[in-house]
Amino acid sequence: MRTYEDFTAGLEIPLGPYVADRDDMIAFAREFDPQPFHLDDAAGGANELVGSLTASGWHSCAMLMRMMADGFINDSSSQGSPGVDFVNWKAPVRPGDTITGRVRVLSRRLSGKRPTLGIAKIGATLENQDGVTVLETEYTLLLLTREGVAA
């Protein structure tokens, strides 16, 4: 299990691949973001900005979360996150896209109040199969130290 001590500044962790499935995109949009260009091929094609059916940006975030859970979170002492600093949707995710990415530890420090809790600033980037960046985000990850895990 990875603990705070393993998340050194500069560490990069690869993510994915994850294939964006058309039916999953539409199901997610029906439930959470029912804008026409997320629900229908024709409506997506008629949208001047995207030109085809695209995943909701929030679905892209959910894809990122799945890749992070598989890539490192489920094998870490993660205690969750107090929040996200920003999310930028740089390009649409389209049906059939193969998404890969990476997270990078930007900085880290121990909590001033809880010495067995570490705080890491994480940057994440996702790209499609053509190397086009589709999402960028930064957030804070809380991790137990080795001492905290042993307690």
mmCIF file of C-alpha atoms in Angstrom:
data_model
loop_
_atom_site.group_PDB
_atom_site.id
_atom_site.type_symbol
_atom_site.label_atom_id
_atom_site.label_comp_id
_atom_site.label_asym_id
_atom_site.label_seq_id
_atom_site.Cartn_x
_atom_site.Cartn_y
_atom_site.Cartn_z
ATOM 1 C CA MET A 1 0.000 0.000 0.000
ATOM 2 C CA ARG A 2 1.274 3.462 -0.920
ATOM 3 C CA THR A 3 1.308 5.969 1.903
ATOM 4 C CA TYR A 4 2.082 9.672 2.071
ATOM 5 C CA GLU A 5 5.812 8.945 2.072
ATOM 6 C CA ASP A 6 5.512 7.317 -1.384
ATOM 7 C CA PHE A 7 3.938 10.404 -2.959
ATOM 8 C CA THR A 8 7.088 12.456 -3.436
ATOM 9 C CA ALA A 9 7.007 15.742 -5.342
ATOM 10 C CA GLY A 10 7.484 15.065 -9.048
ATOM 11 C CA LEU A 11 6.188 11.483 -8.917
ATOM 12 C CA GLU A 12 4.193 10.633 -12.045
ATOM 13 C CA ILE A 13 1.689 7.789 -12.214
ATOM 14 C CA PRO A 14 0.266 6.634 -15.555
ATOM 15 C CA LEU A 15 -3.488 6.194 -15.949
ATOM 16 C CA GLY A 16 -5.615 4.104 -18.278
ATOM 17 C CA PRO A 17 -6.312 3.208 -20.910
ATOM 18 C CA TYR A 18 -10.060 3.722 -20.738
ATOM 19 C CA VAL A 19 -12.308 3.428 -23.797
ATOM 20 C CA ALA A 20 -15.178 5.928 -23.945
ATOM 21 C CA ASP A 21 -18.267 3.862 -24.709
ATOM 22 C CA ARG A 22 -21.109 5.512 -26.660
ATOM 23 C CA ASP A 23 -23.901 3.808 -24.699
ATOM 24 C CA ASP A 24 -22.255 4.701 -21.374
ATOM 25 C CA MET A 25 -21.933 8.335 -22.508
ATOM 26 C CA ILE A 26 -25.625 8.550 -23.328
ATOM 27 C CA ALA A 27 -26.681 6.771 -20.119
ATOM 28 C CA PHE A 28 -24.557 9.140 -18.026
ATOM 29 C CA ALA A 29 -25.975 12.153 -19.861
ATOM 30 C CA ARG A 30 -29.573 10.964 -19.428
ATOM 31 C CA GLU A 31 -28.988 10.698 -15.691
ATOM 32 C CA PHE A 32 -26.788 13.713 -14.973
ATOM 33 C CA ASP A 33 -26.269 16.099 -17.932
ATOM 34 C CA PRO A 34 -29.144 15.836 -20.427
ATOM 35 C CA GLN A 35 -27.912 18.375 -22.950
ATOM 36 C CA PRO A 36 -28.824 17.325 -26.507
ATOM 37 C CA PHE A 37 -25.239 16.986 -27.771
ATOM 38 C CA HIS A 38 -24.568 14.419 -25.015
ATOM 39 C CA LEU A 39 -27.705 12.413 -25.838
ATOM 40 C CA ASP A 40 -28.038 12.222 -29.592
ATOM 41 C CA ASP A 41 -25.733 11.825 -32.594
ATOM 42 C CA ALA A 42 -27.736 14.264 -34.741
ATOM 43 C CA ALA A 43 -27.884 16.924 -32.035
ATOM 44 C CA GLY A 44 -24.172 16.506 -31.405
ATOM 45 C CA GLY A 45 -23.460 16.851 -35.102
ATOM 46 C CA ALA A 46 -25.577 20.000 -35.285
ATOM 47 C CA ASN A 47 -23.669 21.638 -32.421
ATOM 48 C CA GLU A 48 -21.154 24.060 -33.952
ATOM 49 C CA LEU A 49 -18.659 23.735 -31.116
ATOM 50 C CA VAL A 50 -18.440 19.942 -30.799
ATOM 51 C CA GLY A 51 -19.667 18.561 -34.140
ATOM 52 C CA SER A 52 -20.623 15.100 -32.846
ATOM 53 C CA LEU A 53 -21.948 13.244 -29.852
ATOM 54 C CA THR A 54 -19.600 13.934 -26.928
ATOM 55 C CA ALA A 55 -19.251 12.835 -23.341
ATOM 56 C CA SER A 56 -20.394 15.215 -20.668
ATOM 57 C CA GLY A 57 -17.457 16.953 -19.044
ATOM 58 C CA TRP A 58 -18.670 15.486 -15.767
ATOM 59 C CA HIS A 59 -18.540 12.038 -17.355
ATOM 60 C CA SER A 60 -14.931 12.780 -18.329
ATOM 61 C CA CYS A 61 -14.285 13.540 -14.656
ATOM 62 C CA ALA A 62 -15.909 10.230 -13.709
ATOM 63 C CA MET A 63 -13.655 8.440 -16.226
ATOM 64 C CA LEU A 64 -10.655 10.139 -14.604
ATOM 65 C CA MET A 65 -11.831 9.019 -11.169
ATOM 66 C CA ARG A 66 -12.147 5.409 -12.376
ATOM 67 C CA MET A 67 -8.631 5.511 -13.837
ATOM 68 C CA MET A 68 -7.209 7.041 -10.639
ATOM 69 C CA ALA A 69 -8.979 4.459 -8.466
ATOM 70 C CA ASP A 70 -7.548 1.654 -10.613
ATOM 71 C CA GLY A 71 -4.158 3.316 -11.045
ATOM 72 C CA PHE A 72 -3.252 4.178 -7.467
ATOM 73 C CA ILE A 73 -6.003 5.279 -5.087
ATOM 74 C CA ASN A 74 -7.334 1.818 -4.259
ATOM 75 C CA ASP A 75 -3.796 0.747 -3.357
ATOM 76 C CA SER A 76 -3.049 3.762 -1.197
ATOM 77 C CA SER A 77 -3.842 5.157 2.214
ATOM 78 C CA SER A 78 -6.106 7.793 0.627
ATOM 79 C CA GLN A 79 -8.459 9.514 3.013
ATOM 80 C CA GLY A 80 -10.298 11.370 0.249
ATOM 81 C CA SER A 81 -10.025 14.945 -0.884
ATOM 82 C CA PRO A 82 -11.212 18.253 0.530
ATOM 83 C CA GLY A 83 -11.777 19.594 -2.971
ATOM 84 C CA VAL A 84 -10.746 20.315 -6.517
ATOM 85 C CA ASP A 85 -8.930 23.528 -7.416
ATOM 86 C CA PHE A 86 -9.990 23.505 -11.063
ATOM 87 C CA VAL A 87 -11.107 21.325 -13.951
ATOM 88 C CA ASN A 88 -10.497 22.378 -17.549
ATOM 89 C CA TRP A 89 -12.214 20.493 -20.329
ATOM 90 C CA LYS A 90 -9.781 21.113 -23.174
ATOM 91 C CA ALA A 91 -11.357 19.006 -25.953
ATOM 92 C CA PRO A 92 -14.402 16.761 -26.355
ATOM 93 C CA VAL A 93 -14.311 13.063 -25.535
ATOM 94 C CA ARG A 94 -16.034 11.178 -28.339
ATOM 95 C CA PRO A 95 -17.420 7.646 -28.543
ATOM 96 C CA GLY A 96 -14.613 5.156 -29.074
ATOM 97 C CA ASP A 97 -11.861 7.459 -27.848
ATOM 98 C CA THR A 98 -9.159 5.695 -25.868
ATOM 99 C CA ILE A 99 -8.248 7.898 -22.940
ATOM 100 C CA THR A 100 -4.941 7.708 -21.111
ATOM 101 C CA GLY A 101 -3.330 10.075 -18.701
ATOM 102 C CA ARG A 102 -1.102 10.715 -15.774
ATOM 103 C CA VAL A 103 -1.144 12.250 -12.354
ATOM 104 C CA ARG A 104 1.796 14.183 -10.993
ATOM 105 C CA VAL A 105 2.496 15.059 -7.384
ATOM 106 C CA LEU A 106 3.042 18.820 -7.487
ATOM 107 C CA SER A 107 3.816 19.312 -3.794
ATOM 108 C CA ARG A 108 3.192 17.752 -0.416
ATOM 109 C CA ARG A 109 3.313 18.499 3.294
ATOM 110 C CA LEU A 110 2.285 17.013 6.592
ATOM 111 C CA SER A 111 -0.808 18.308 8.313
ATOM 112 C CA GLY A 112 -0.038 20.786 11.063
ATOM 113 C CA LYS A 113 -2.845 19.379 13.227
ATOM 114 C CA ARG A 114 -2.609 15.660 12.446
ATOM 115 C CA PRO A 115 1.001 14.463 12.075
ATOM 116 C CA THR A 116 -0.121 11.100 10.667
ATOM 117 C CA LEU A 117 -1.932 12.811 7.774
ATOM 118 C CA GLY A 118 -0.209 14.030 4.640
ATOM 119 C CA ILE A 119 -1.547 16.533 2.141
ATOM 120 C CA ALA A 120 -0.515 16.200 -1.510
ATOM 121 C CA LYS A 121 -1.323 18.604 -4.336
ATOM 122 C CA ILE A 122 -2.027 16.510 -7.447
ATOM 123 C CA GLY A 123 -2.209 17.517 -11.108
ATOM 124 C CA ALA A 124 -3.930 15.215 -13.595
ATOM 125 C CA THR A 125 -4.088 15.271 -17.383
ATOM 126 C CA LEU A 126 -6.075 13.066 -19.753
ATOM 127 C CA GLU A 127 -5.398 12.665 -23.472
ATOM 128 C CA ASN A 128 -7.169 10.873 -26.295
ATOM 129 C CA GLN A 129 -5.550 8.381 -28.667
ATOM 130 C CA ASP A 130 -4.303 11.263 -30.861
ATOM 131 C CA GLY A 131 -2.399 12.867 -27.990
ATOM 132 C CA VAL A 132 -4.947 15.690 -27.651
ATOM 133 C CA THR A 133 -5.412 16.852 -24.072
ATOM 134 C CA VAL A 134 -9.080 16.462 -23.136
ATOM 135 C CA LEU A 135 -8.985 17.292 -19.408
ATOM 136 C CA GLU A 136 -6.696 18.965 -16.880
ATOM 137 C CA THR A 137 -7.309 19.267 -13.165
ATOM 138 C CA GLU A 138 -5.597 19.958 -9.861
ATOM 139 C CA TYR A 139 -6.816 18.800 -6.489
ATOM 140 C CA THR A 140 -5.709 17.958 -2.963
ATOM 141 C CA LEU A 141 -5.315 14.350 -1.832
ATOM 142 C CA LEU A 142 -5.218 13.372 1.836
ATOM 143 C CA LEU A 143 -3.065 10.344 2.695
ATOM 144 C CA LEU A 144 -2.148 8.587 5.907
ATOM 145 C CA THR A 145 1.528 8.309 6.714
ATOM 146 C CA ARG A 146 3.063 4.885 7.392
ATOM 147 C CA GLU A 147 2.757 5.647 11.096
ATOM 148 C CA GLY A 148 -0.927 6.501 10.599
ATOM 149 C CA VAL A 149 -1.612 3.238 8.772
ATOM 150 C CA ALA A 150 0.105 1.230 11.515
ATOM 151 C CA ALA A 151 -1.890 2.921 14.288
#
